[in-house]
Coordinates of C-alpha atoms in Angstrom, one line a residue:
Chain I
X1 CA 123.9 106.4 130.7
X2 CA 122.7 103.6 133.0
X3 CA 122.6 100.0 132.0
X4 CA 119.2 99.4 130.6
X5 CA 118.1 96.8 133.1
X6 CA 118.7 99.2 136.0
X7 CA 116.1 101.6 134.6
X8 CA 113.4 99.1 135.6
X9 CA 114.8 98.1 138.9
X10 CA 112.2 96.5 141.0
X11 CA 109.6 96.8 138.3
X12 CA 110.4 94.5 135.5
X13 CA 112.0 91.5 137.1
X14 CA 110.1 88.3 137.4
X15 CA 111.1 85.3 139.3
X16 CA 110.0 81.8 138.5
X17 CA 109.9 79.6 141.6
X18 CA 109.4 75.9 142.0
X19 CA 108.6 75.2 145.6
X20 CA 109.4 71.5 146.2
X21 CA 106.0 70.8 147.8
X22 CA 104.1 72.0 144.8
X23 CA 106.5 70.4 142.4
X24 CA 105.5 66.9 143.6
X25 CA 101.9 67.7 143.1
X26 CA 102.4 69.4 139.7
X27 CA 105.3 67.8 137.9
X28 CA 105.2 70.4 135.2
X29 CA 104.5 73.1 137.7
X30 CA 106.1 76.4 137.2
X31 CA 104.9 79.4 139.2
X32 CA 105.4 82.9 138.1
X33 CA 105.6 85.9 140.4
X34 CA 104.0 89.1 139.2
X35 CA 106.6 91.8 138.7
X36 CA 104.2 94.5 139.8
X37 CA 102.1 93.0 142.7
X38 CA 104.1 89.9 143.6
X39 CA 101.2 87.6 143.2
X40 CA 102.2 84.0 142.5
X41 CA 100.3 82.5 139.6
X42 CA 100.5 79.1 138.1
X43 CA 102.3 79.7 134.8
X44 CA 99.9 77.7 132.8
X45 CA 97.0 79.8 134.2
X46 CA 99.0 83.0 133.5
X47 CA 99.6 81.9 129.9
X48 CA 95.9 81.2 129.6
X49 CA 95.3 84.8 130.6
X50 CA 97.7 86.0 127.8
X51 CA 100.4 86.6 130.4
X52 CA 98.4 89.3 132.2
X53 CA 98.3 89.1 136.0
X54 CA 94.9 88.1 137.3
X55 CA 95.3 90.2 140.4
X56 CA 96.7 93.6 139.2
X57 CA 96.4 93.4 135.4
X58 CA 100.2 93.7 134.9
X59 CA 101.1 92.9 131.3
X60 CA 104.2 90.7 131.1
X61 CA 106.4 91.0 128.1
X62 CA 105.6 88.7 125.2
X63 CA 108.1 87.1 122.8
X64 CA 107.6 87.8 119.1
X65 CA 106.3 84.2 118.6
X66 CA 103.8 84.6 121.5
X67 CA 102.6 88.0 120.1
X68 CA 102.1 86.6 116.6
X69 CA 100.3 83.6 118.0
X70 CA 97.7 85.6 119.9
X71 CA 97.3 88.3 117.3
X72 CA 97.1 86.6 113.9
X73 CA 94.5 84.1 112.7
X74 CA 95.8 80.6 113.2
X75 CA 98.1 79.4 110.5
X76 CA 98.0 82.7 108.6
X77 CA 101.6 83.9 109.3
X78 CA 104.2 84.0 106.6
X79 CA 107.5 85.4 107.6
X80 CA 109.6 87.8 105.5
X81 CA 113.3 88.4 105.4
X82 CA 114.2 85.9 108.1
X83 CA 117.5 85.5 106.4
X84 CA 118.8 89.0 107.2
X85 CA 121.3 88.8 110.0
X86 CA 123.5 91.4 111.7
X87 CA 127.0 92.1 110.7
X88 CA 129.5 93.9 112.9
X89 CA 130.0 97.0 110.8
X90 CA 132.1 99.1 113.2
X91 CA 133.8 96.1 114.8
X92 CA 132.4 97.0 118.2
X93 CA 134.0 95.2 121.1
X94 CA 132.0 92.1 122.1
X95 CA 129.2 92.7 119.6
X96 CA 129.7 89.6 117.5
X97 CA 129.8 87.4 120.6
X98 CA 126.8 89.1 122.0
X99 CA 124.8 88.5 118.8
X100 CA 125.7 84.8 118.8
X101 CA 124.9 84.4 122.5
X102 CA 121.5 86.1 122.0
X103 CA 120.6 84.1 119.0
X104 CA 121.3 80.9 121.0
X105 CA 119.4 82.1 124.0
X106 CA 116.4 83.4 122.2
X107 CA 116.2 81.2 119.1
X108 CA 115.6 84.5 117.2
X109 CA 117.7 85.8 114.3
X110 CA 117.1 89.4 115.2
X111 CA 115.1 91.8 117.3
X112 CA 112.1 92.1 114.9
X113 CA 110.1 89.5 113.2
X114 CA 108.2 90.7 110.1
X115 CA 105.7 89.0 107.8
X116 CA 102.1 88.9 106.7
X117 CA 99.0 87.3 108.0
X118 CA 95.4 87.9 108.7
X119 CA 93.6 89.4 111.8
X120 CA 89.9 88.5 111.9
X121 CA 90.2 87.6 108.2
X122 CA 91.7 91.0 107.2
X123 CA 95.1 90.8 105.6
X124 CA 97.9 92.7 107.3
X125 CA 101.6 93.3 107.1
X126 CA 102.9 92.7 110.6
X127 CA 106.1 93.5 112.6
X128 CA 106.8 92.4 116.1
X129 CA 109.8 93.5 118.1
X130 CA 111.2 91.1 120.8
X131 CA 112.7 92.8 123.8
X132 CA 114.8 89.7 124.7
X133 CA 117.0 90.3 121.7
X134 CA 119.5 92.9 122.9
X135 CA 116.6 95.0 124.3
X136 CA 114.9 95.0 120.9
X137 CA 117.4 97.7 119.9
X138 CA 117.4 98.9 116.3
X139 CA 120.4 98.2 114.2
X140 CA 120.8 97.8 110.4
X141 CA 118.8 94.5 110.3
X142 CA 115.8 95.9 112.3
X143 CA 115.8 99.0 110.2
X144 CA 116.0 97.1 106.9
X145 CA 113.3 94.6 107.9
X146 CA 110.9 97.4 109.0
X147 CA 111.6 99.5 105.9
X148 CA 111.1 96.4 103.6
X149 CA 107.8 95.7 105.4
X150 CA 106.6 99.3 104.9
X151 CA 107.7 99.2 101.2
X152 CA 105.9 95.9 100.6
X153 CA 102.7 97.3 102.3
X154 CA 103.0 100.4 100.1
X155 CA 103.2 98.4 96.9
X156 CA 100.5 96.0 97.9
X157 CA 98.2 98.5 99.6
X158 CA 97.9 96.3 102.7
X159 CA 97.7 97.9 106.2
X160 CA 100.6 97.6 108.6
X161 CA 100.4 96.6 112.3
X162 CA 103.6 97.1 114.2
X163 CA 104.1 95.9 117.7
X164 CA 106.9 98.1 119.0
X165 CA 109.2 97.5 122.0
X166 CA 112.7 98.8 122.2
X167 CA 115.5 100.2 124.3
X168 CA 116.4 102.4 121.3
X169 CA 119.0 102.5 118.6
X170 CA 121.6 99.7 118.8
X171 CA 124.8 101.3 120.2
X172 CA 127.0 98.5 118.8
X173 CA 126.4 99.6 115.2
X174 CA 127.2 103.2 115.9
X175 CA 125.8 105.9 113.6
X176 CA 124.4 103.3 111.2
X177 CA 121.8 102.5 113.9
X178 CA 121.0 106.1 114.3
X179 CA 120.4 106.4 110.6
X180 CA 117.9 103.6 110.7
X181 CA 115.6 106.1 112.4
X182 CA 115.7 108.1 109.2
X183 CA 115.4 105.1 106.9
X184 CA 112.3 103.7 108.7
X185 CA 110.6 107.1 109.1
X186 CA 111.1 107.9 105.4
X187 CA 109.5 104.5 104.5
X188 CA 106.6 105.4 106.8
X189 CA 106.2 108.7 105.0
X190 CA 105.8 106.9 101.7
X191 CA 103.3 104.4 103.1
X192 CA 101.3 107.4 104.4
X193 CA 101.4 109.1 101.0
X194 CA 100.0 106.0 99.4
X195 CA 97.0 106.2 101.8
X196 CA 97.7 102.9 103.5
X197 CA 96.7 102.4 107.2
X198 CA 99.5 102.0 109.7
X199 CA 98.6 101.0 113.3
X200 CA 101.4 101.3 115.8
X201 CA 101.1 99.4 119.1
X202 CA 103.5 100.5 121.8
X203 CA 104.3 97.7 124.2
X204 CA 106.5 97.7 127.3
X205 CA 108.9 99.4 126.9
X206 CA 109.0 101.6 123.7
X207 CA 111.7 104.2 124.1
X208 CA 114.4 106.3 122.6
X209 CA 115.3 105.9 118.9
X210 CA 112.4 103.6 118.1
X211 CA 109.8 105.9 119.8
X212 CA 111.5 108.8 118.0
X213 CA 110.9 107.1 114.6
X214 CA 108.4 104.6 113.2
X215 CA 106.7 103.8 116.5
X216 CA 105.4 107.4 116.7
X217 CA 104.3 107.6 113.1
X218 CA 101.2 105.4 113.1
X219 CA 97.9 106.8 111.8
X220 CA 96.6 105.2 115.0
X221 CA 98.8 104.7 118.0
X222 CA 97.7 102.2 120.7
X223 CA 99.5 101.2 123.9
X224 CA 99.2 98.3 126.2
X225 CA 98.3 99.3 129.8
X226 CA 101.3 100.3 131.9
X227 CA 103.8 100.2 129.1
X228 CA 106.7 102.5 129.5
X229 CA 106.7 105.0 126.6
X230 CA 109.3 107.7 126.6
X231 CA 112.2 109.2 124.7
X232 CA 114.9 109.7 127.4
X233 CA 115.7 107.1 130.1
X234 CA 114.3 108.0 133.5
X235 CA 117.7 107.9 135.2
X236 CA 119.1 110.4 132.7
X237 CA 116.2 112.7 133.3
X238 CA 116.6 112.4 137.1
X239 CA 120.3 113.1 136.8
X240 CA 119.6 116.2 134.6
X241 CA 116.9 117.7 136.7
X242 CA 118.2 116.4 140.1
X243 CA 114.7 115.4 141.2
X244 CA 112.8 112.1 141.6
X245 CA 110.3 111.5 138.9
X246 CA 106.6 111.2 139.8
X247 CA 105.1 107.7 139.8
X248 CA 103.5 106.9 136.5
X249 CA 105.8 109.2 134.5
X250 CA 106.2 107.9 130.9
X251 CA 103.5 105.3 131.4
X252 CA 101.0 104.5 128.7
X253 CA 98.4 106.3 130.8
X254 CA 100.8 109.4 131.1
X255 CA 101.3 109.6 127.3
X256 CA 97.6 109.2 126.7
X257 CA 96.8 112.1 129.0
X258 CA 99.4 114.2 127.2
X259 CA 97.9 113.5 123.9
X260 CA 100.6 111.4 122.4
X261 CA 98.6 108.2 121.7
X262 CA 95.1 107.4 120.7
X263 CA 94.1 104.7 123.2
X264 CA 95.1 102.1 125.7
X265 CA 93.9 98.6 124.9
X266 CA 94.2 95.6 127.1
X267 CA 95.9 92.6 125.7
X268 CA 92.7 90.5 125.7
X269 CA 91.0 93.1 123.6
X270 CA 93.9 93.8 121.2
X271 CA 93.0 91.5 118.4
X272 CA 89.4 92.5 118.4
X273 CA 90.3 96.2 118.4
X274 CA 92.8 95.7 115.5
X275 CA 90.2 93.7 113.5
X276 CA 87.6 96.6 114.0
X277 CA 90.1 99.2 112.8
X278 CA 91.0 97.0 109.8
X279 CA 87.3 96.6 109.0
X280 CA 86.7 100.4 109.2
X281 CA 89.6 100.9 106.8
X282 CA 88.7 98.3 104.3
X283 CA 89.0 99.7 100.8
X284 CA 85.7 100.1 99.2
X285 CA 85.2 99.7 95.5
X286 CA 82.2 101.8 94.9
X287 CA 80.5 101.7 91.6
X288 CA 80.5 104.8 89.4
Chain D
X1 CA 136.2 130.3 134.9
X2 CA 136.0 128.3 131.8
X3 CA 139.1 126.4 130.8
X4 CA 139.8 127.3 127.3
X5 CA 143.0 125.2 126.9
X6 CA 142.4 121.5 126.1
X7 CA 144.8 119.1 127.8
X8 CA 146.5 118.0 124.6
X9 CA 147.2 121.6 123.6
X10 CA 149.1 122.3 126.9
X11 CA 152.7 121.8 125.5
X12 CA 151.9 124.1 122.7
X13 CA 150.4 126.8 124.9
X14 CA 153.5 126.5 127.2
X15 CA 155.7 127.0 124.2
X16 CA 153.8 130.0 123.0
X17 CA 154.0 131.5 126.4
X18 CA 157.8 131.2 126.4
X19 CA 158.0 132.8 123.0
X20 CA 155.9 135.7 124.3
X21 CA 158.1 136.1 127.3
X22 CA 161.2 136.1 125.2
X23 CA 159.7 138.8 123.0
X24 CA 158.8 141.0 125.9
X25 CA 162.2 140.5 127.4
X26 CA 163.9 141.4 124.1
X27 CA 161.9 144.5 123.8
X28 CA 162.4 145.7 127.3
X29 CA 166.1 145.1 127.4
X30 CA 166.6 146.0 123.8
X31 CA 168.5 142.8 123.1
X32 CA 168.2 141.1 119.7
X33 CA 166.7 137.6 120.3
X34 CA 165.1 137.3 116.9
X35 CA 167.1 134.2 116.0
X36 CA 166.1 132.4 119.2
X37 CA 162.4 133.5 118.8
X38 CA 162.3 132.3 115.2
X39 CA 163.7 128.9 116.2
X40 CA 161.1 128.5 118.9
X41 CA 158.3 129.7 116.5
X42 CA 159.3 127.0 114.0
X43 CA 159.2 124.5 116.8
X44 CA 155.8 125.7 117.9
X45 CA 154.5 125.4 114.3
X46 CA 155.8 121.8 114.1
X47 CA 154.3 120.9 117.4
X48 CA 150.9 122.4 116.3
X49 CA 151.0 120.4 113.1
X50 CA 152.0 117.3 115.0
X51 CA 149.1 117.7 117.5
X52 CA 146.4 118.6 115.0
X53 CA 147.4 116.0 112.4
X54 CA 147.1 113.2 114.9
X55 CA 144.0 114.0 116.9
X56 CA 142.3 111.1 118.6
X57 CA 138.6 110.7 118.4
X58 CA 138.2 111.9 122.0
X59 CA 140.4 115.0 121.3
X60 CA 138.1 115.8 118.4
X61 CA 135.0 115.5 120.7
X62 CA 136.7 117.9 123.1
X63 CA 137.3 120.4 120.2
X64 CA 133.7 120.0 119.0
X65 CA 132.6 120.9 122.6
X66 CA 135.1 123.8 123.0
X67 CA 133.4 126.8 124.6
X68 CA 134.8 129.1 122.0
X69 CA 133.8 127.0 119.0
X70 CA 131.7 129.2 116.7
X71 CA 127.9 128.7 117.1
X72 CA 125.2 128.7 114.5
X73 CA 124.5 132.4 114.9
X74 CA 128.3 133.1 114.5
X75 CA 128.3 131.3 111.2
X76 CA 125.1 132.9 110.0
X77 CA 126.6 136.3 110.6
X78 CA 129.8 135.4 108.7
X79 CA 128.3 133.4 105.8
X80 CA 124.9 135.0 104.9
X81 CA 123.7 138.5 104.2
X82 CA 120.5 140.2 105.4
X83 CA 119.6 137.5 107.9
X84 CA 116.1 138.0 109.3
X85 CA 115.5 135.8 112.3
X86 CA 112.0 134.3 112.7
X87 CA 110.7 133.0 115.9
X88 CA 108.2 130.5 117.4
X89 CA 106.5 127.3 116.7
X90 CA 103.0 128.8 116.6
X91 CA 101.8 126.2 119.2
X92 CA 103.6 126.7 122.5
X93 CA 106.7 128.9 122.7
X94 CA 109.8 130.2 121.1
X95 CA 112.7 127.8 121.9
X96 CA 116.1 129.6 122.0
X97 CA 117.9 126.4 121.5
X98 CA 116.9 126.5 117.8
X99 CA 117.3 129.5 115.7
X100 CA 116.2 130.1 112.2
X101 CA 115.2 132.6 109.5
X102 CA 115.6 133.8 106.0
X103 CA 118.9 135.1 104.5
X104 CA 120.8 135.6 101.4
X105 CA 123.6 133.2 100.4
X106 CA 125.7 134.8 97.7
X107 CA 122.6 136.6 96.4
X108 CA 120.2 133.6 96.7
X109 CA 117.4 133.5 99.3
X110 CA 117.7 130.6 101.6
X111 CA 116.1 129.4 104.8
X112 CA 118.6 128.8 107.6
X113 CA 117.9 126.8 110.8
X114 CA 120.2 125.4 113.4
X115 CA 120.7 124.5 117.0
X116 CA 122.1 127.3 119.1
X117 CA 124.4 127.0 122.1
X118 CA 125.1 130.0 124.3
X119 CA 128.4 131.8 124.1
X120 CA 128.5 132.5 127.8
X121 CA 126.8 131.3 130.9
X122 CA 124.0 133.8 130.7
X123 CA 123.2 133.0 127.1
X124 CA 123.6 129.3 127.8
X125 CA 120.9 129.5 130.4
X126 CA 118.6 131.3 128.0
X127 CA 119.3 128.8 125.3
X128 CA 119.2 125.7 127.5
X129 CA 122.8 124.9 126.6
X130 CA 121.6 124.4 123.0
X131 CA 119.3 121.4 123.9
X132 CA 116.0 121.8 122.2
X133 CA 112.5 121.1 123.5
X134 CA 109.8 119.8 121.2
X135 CA 108.7 123.3 120.3
X136 CA 112.2 124.0 119.0
X137 CA 112.1 121.1 116.6
X138 CA 108.5 122.2 115.6
X139 CA 109.9 125.7 114.9
X140 CA 112.6 124.2 112.6
X141 CA 110.0 122.1 110.8
X142 CA 107.7 125.2 110.4
X143 CA 110.5 127.2 108.8
X144 CA 111.5 124.3 106.5
X145 CA 107.9 123.9 105.3
X146 CA 107.9 127.7 104.6
X147 CA 111.1 127.2 102.6
X148 CA 109.3 124.5 100.6
X149 CA 106.4 126.8 99.9
X150 CA 108.6 129.6 98.6
X151 CA 111.0 127.2 96.8
X152 CA 114.0 128.2 98.9
X153 CA 116.9 125.9 99.7
X154 CA 117.3 125.0 103.3
X155 CA 120.6 125.1 105.2
X156 CA 120.6 123.3 108.5
X157 CA 123.4 123.7 111.1
X158 CA 123.7 120.9 113.6
X159 CA 125.6 121.4 116.9
X160 CA 123.7 119.7 119.7
X161 CA 124.7 117.3 122.5
X162 CA 121.1 115.9 122.4
X163 CA 117.4 116.7 122.6
X164 CA 116.7 118.0 126.1
X165 CA 116.2 115.2 128.6
X166 CA 113.6 116.8 130.9
X167 CA 110.1 116.2 132.2
X168 CA 108.4 118.9 130.2
X169 CA 110.1 117.7 127.0
X170 CA 108.7 114.3 127.6
X171 CA 105.2 115.6 128.4
X172 CA 105.2 117.6 125.2
X173 CA 106.3 114.6 123.1
X174 CA 110.1 114.7 122.5
X175 CA 110.0 111.3 120.8
X176 CA 107.0 112.1 118.7
X177 CA 108.3 115.4 117.4
X178 CA 111.7 114.0 116.4
X179 CA 109.9 111.2 114.5
X180 CA 107.6 113.7 112.9
X181 CA 110.5 116.0 111.9
X182 CA 112.5 113.2 110.3
X183 CA 109.4 111.9 108.4
X184 CA 108.4 115.3 107.1
X185 CA 111.9 116.5 106.3
X186 CA 112.6 113.3 104.4
X187 CA 109.8 114.3 102.0
X188 CA 110.4 118.1 101.8
X189 CA 110.2 119.2 98.2
X190 CA 113.1 121.6 98.3
X191 CA 116.8 121.0 98.6
X192 CA 118.4 120.7 102.0
X193 CA 122.1 121.0 102.9
X194 CA 123.1 119.9 106.4
X195 CA 126.3 121.0 108.1
X196 CA 127.4 119.3 111.3
X197 CA 129.5 122.0 112.8
X198 CA 130.2 120.6 116.3
X199 CA 128.3 117.9 118.1
X200 CA 126.0 115.6 116.3
X201 CA 124.2 114.1 119.3
X202 CA 121.9 111.3 118.3
X203 CA 118.2 111.8 117.7
X204 CA 118.4 115.4 118.8
X205 CA 120.7 116.0 115.8
X206 CA 118.9 113.8 113.4
X207 CA 115.7 115.8 113.9
X208 CA 117.2 118.6 111.8
X209 CA 119.9 116.4 110.2
X210 CA 118.2 114.8 107.2
X211 CA 119.1 116.3 103.9
X212 CA 120.3 115.9 100.3
X213 CA 123.9 116.7 101.2
X214 CA 125.6 116.2 104.5
X215 CA 128.7 118.3 105.2
X216 CA 130.7 117.8 108.3
X217 CA 133.6 119.9 109.8
X218 CA 136.8 118.0 110.3
X219 CA 136.6 118.0 114.1
X220 CA 132.8 117.6 114.5
X221 CA 131.4 114.3 115.6
X222 CA 128.2 112.4 114.9
X223 CA 127.0 109.6 117.1
X224 CA 124.2 107.3 118.2
X225 CA 125.1 107.9 121.8
X226 CA 127.5 110.2 123.7
X227 CA 130.9 108.7 124.5
X228 CA 130.0 109.1 128.2
X229 CA 126.7 107.2 127.8
X230 CA 128.4 104.5 125.8
X231 CA 131.1 104.0 128.4
X232 CA 128.4 103.9 131.2
X233 CA 126.6 101.0 129.4
X234 CA 129.6 99.2 128.2
X235 CA 131.9 99.3 131.2
X236 CA 129.5 100.7 133.8
X237 CA 131.9 103.6 134.0
X238 CA 131.1 107.0 132.3
X239 CA 134.7 108.2 132.9
X240 CA 136.0 105.9 130.2
X241 CA 134.5 108.1 127.5
X242 CA 137.9 108.4 125.8
X243 CA 137.9 104.7 125.0
X244 CA 134.2 104.8 124.0
X245 CA 134.9 107.6 121.5
X246 CA 137.3 105.2 119.8
X247 CA 134.9 102.3 119.5
X248 CA 131.9 104.4 118.4
X249 CA 133.5 105.5 115.1
X250 CA 132.1 109.0 115.4
X251 CA 134.6 111.3 113.7
X252 CA 134.1 113.0 110.4
X253 CA 136.6 110.7 108.5
X254 CA 134.6 107.8 110.0
X255 CA 131.4 109.2 108.7
X256 CA 132.9 109.7 105.3
X257 CA 134.1 106.0 105.3
X258 CA 130.6 104.8 106.4
X259 CA 129.0 106.7 103.6
X260 CA 127.0 109.0 105.9
X261 CA 128.5 112.3 105.0
X262 CA 129.3 113.6 101.5
X263 CA 132.1 116.0 102.4
X264 CA 134.4 116.6 105.3
X265 CA 135.3 120.3 105.5
X266 CA 138.9 121.0 106.7
X267 CA 139.3 123.2 109.7
X268 CA 141.9 125.9 110.0
X269 CA 145.1 124.8 111.9
X270 CA 144.2 124.8 115.6
X271 CA 140.5 124.1 114.8
X272 CA 137.6 126.3 113.9
X273 CA 137.7 128.6 116.9
X274 CA 141.2 129.8 116.0
X275 CA 140.1 131.3 112.7
X276 CA 136.3 131.8 112.5
X277 CA 136.4 133.8 109.3
X278 CA 138.6 131.2 107.6
X279 CA 136.2 128.4 108.7
X280 CA 133.1 130.4 107.6
X281 CA 134.7 130.9 104.2
X282 CA 135.2 127.2 103.8
X283 CA 131.6 126.5 104.8
X284 CA 130.3 129.2 102.5
X285 CA 132.1 127.8 99.5
X286 CA 130.8 124.3 100.2
X287 CA 127.2 125.5 100.7
X288 CA 127.2 127.5 97.5
X289 CA 128.7 124.6 95.6
X290 CA 126.2 122.2 97.0
X291 CA 123.1 124.3 96.4
X292 CA 124.3 125.1 92.9
X293 CA 124.4 121.3 92.2
X294 CA 121.1 120.5 93.9
X295 CA 118.9 123.4 92.8
X296 CA 118.8 122.2 89.2
X297 CA 117.1 119.0 90.3
X298 CA 113.3 119.0 90.1
X299 CA 111.7 118.7 93.6
X300 CA 110.1 115.3 92.9
X301 CA 113.3 113.8 91.9
X302 CA 115.1 115.4 94.8
X303 CA 112.7 113.7 97.2
X304 CA 113.2 110.3 95.5
X305 CA 116.9 110.7 95.6
X306 CA 116.8 111.6 99.3
X307 CA 114.8 108.4 99.9
X308 CA 117.3 106.2 98.1
X309 CA 120.1 107.9 100.0
X310 CA 118.5 107.1 103.4
X311 CA 117.3 103.7 102.2
X312 CA 120.7 102.3 101.4
X313 CA 122.2 103.0 104.8
X314 CA 123.0 99.9 106.9
X315 CA 125.2 96.9 106.8
X316 CA 124.0 93.4 107.3
X317 CA 124.4 89.8 106.0
X318 CA 122.0 87.6 104.1
X319 CA 122.0 84.1 105.3
X320 CA 121.8 81.5 102.6
X321 CA 119.2 79.1 104.0
X322 CA 116.5 80.8 106.0
X323 CA 116.0 79.2 109.4
X324 CA 113.0 77.0 109.5
X325 CA 110.9 76.4 112.6
X326 CA 110.2 79.9 113.7
X327 CA 107.3 80.4 111.3
X328 CA 105.8 77.1 112.5
X329 CA 106.1 78.0 116.1
X330 CA 104.4 81.3 115.5
X331 CA 101.5 79.8 113.6
X332 CA 100.8 77.2 116.3
X333 CA 98.2 79.3 118.0
X334 CA 97.9 79.7 121.8
X335 CA 100.0 76.7 122.5
X336 CA 103.1 78.7 122.2
X337 CA 102.3 80.7 125.2
X338 CA 101.9 77.6 127.3
X339 CA 105.1 76.1 126.0
X340 CA 107.4 79.0 126.7
X341 CA 106.0 81.1 129.5
X342 CA 106.8 84.8 130.0
X343 CA 109.4 86.5 127.9
X344 CA 112.3 87.4 130.1
X345 CA 113.4 91.0 130.7
X346 CA 116.9 90.5 129.3
X347 CA 119.2 92.6 127.2
X348 CA 120.3 96.1 127.2
X349 CA 120.3 98.9 124.7
X350 CA 121.0 102.5 124.5
X351 CA 118.5 105.0 125.6

């Protein structure tokens, strides 16, 4: 199977450039080139637009912190289980070092951040996956944090919003990672039986073992525009069928057309949409 | 022509050939060579033991993929009586890569499902080399739901390299159906015994691999990714699959150690394909034993036990003092975006 980054060759790379001429005018100036259309945008302006390209609407990846900041009501976030960290259960070559390096580089403890907060005043249990942490792959910690979040939501009857992104199960924890698919899906089933709303938001990219577990089990499934959503990597498919894949294959638009998701929502409308859904699912205590 | 001799078996096969030649020679020339033949046979027996007692993970993977390895339908024929095959997912199509139906196991009605590889090229084409499409998984779930309705135990045979990686499979929601199967099967109110007979290939295996008891044949493997795929990611070289098989910890004894499977079923000497009936007997005994144990448990308790079983899987550490700072950053409103810029496309993962 191909290295993950190669799957997005020419599509997902961004370059930050600091032309010297501009640098003198703008001491803090950082310019960002759009991955999709190549447009150079002043990073501050791009951030103001929630990291969506002004020209072509390309949605850049967000870190977990960025996502929480633009989704939850200010100051409402309380994190859960931040003290769970990955072990190296099958002593996989290079894994311990990779974890340490990734922690240093990202400032994250793991590939998912979970907690609670409010969206438009409505309480939610929220999970956000961060692709910069080993491709937001699911190992024991991701599985455990997601399962605990679902269990807490089941007990407290609070809706869950999960921002998914992932390259799949984490190879470095072997079959234990695979089994996290079963663990999280089983926890989803119990949440569903308890009649609690679960909204899954698929962001770029949501693939493989995460798509084939809790990401696909939302009562309502939303995707961000252009997000890659698919089970098998495109290179593997191309190698199997010996054909080039059509443009747009496994995009959010493609899976919407094939009936796999409910809607595509632009980043600037996401919070509003989630708040509306939460309002429509508010538990009513009717008299009598 | 399919090569039926695995590399590591070659010395043994050579020796067996020599014994055969000697036998023929002795018969034709009417010379008594029984002493020489007996010596060589003893030597062959020792060699066989030596090889099969010391199989490497990669050798086991090769055995699990052996073209003569018994398939689900072979086992069904040898283990159950009165098998009635049922077809179709009631939505799209009948997927030959998944078979299923109702049968009698030692007098008890059960539902049987399993992935099905072909036994020759023609059948392999018809069965898509045992790689299911979404409709196959939907058929399996339909039959399991039927088992729940009629209070029948479910027996699920897993031998699959992976869910089919194709365009139509994606269009019809391969990821969605695997998720749905796992979710629904985890709550099925009847007992489920899973037998991994050959390849336990990732999500495509897990889609029919959740149960109350997991049995695994000695030379089967169960893995998050194929050794070839792992090698391609780790060393950018798919041909180093042999090393990848070592690091992935994918053998039956590994699964037992990791607490994933309940029981490893020994294979006859020389592996399952050398003695199908013997293998089938061992599986049958284990199935009857497992179902006897499970069938006394009320369905609601069974489902709770299954949840606990899945829930405890995973190994991690709990850090004493939780790291401060992140929660603050996340609550700081829109400023965070300005402070950090776009999240970089880093990292790699298995697909």
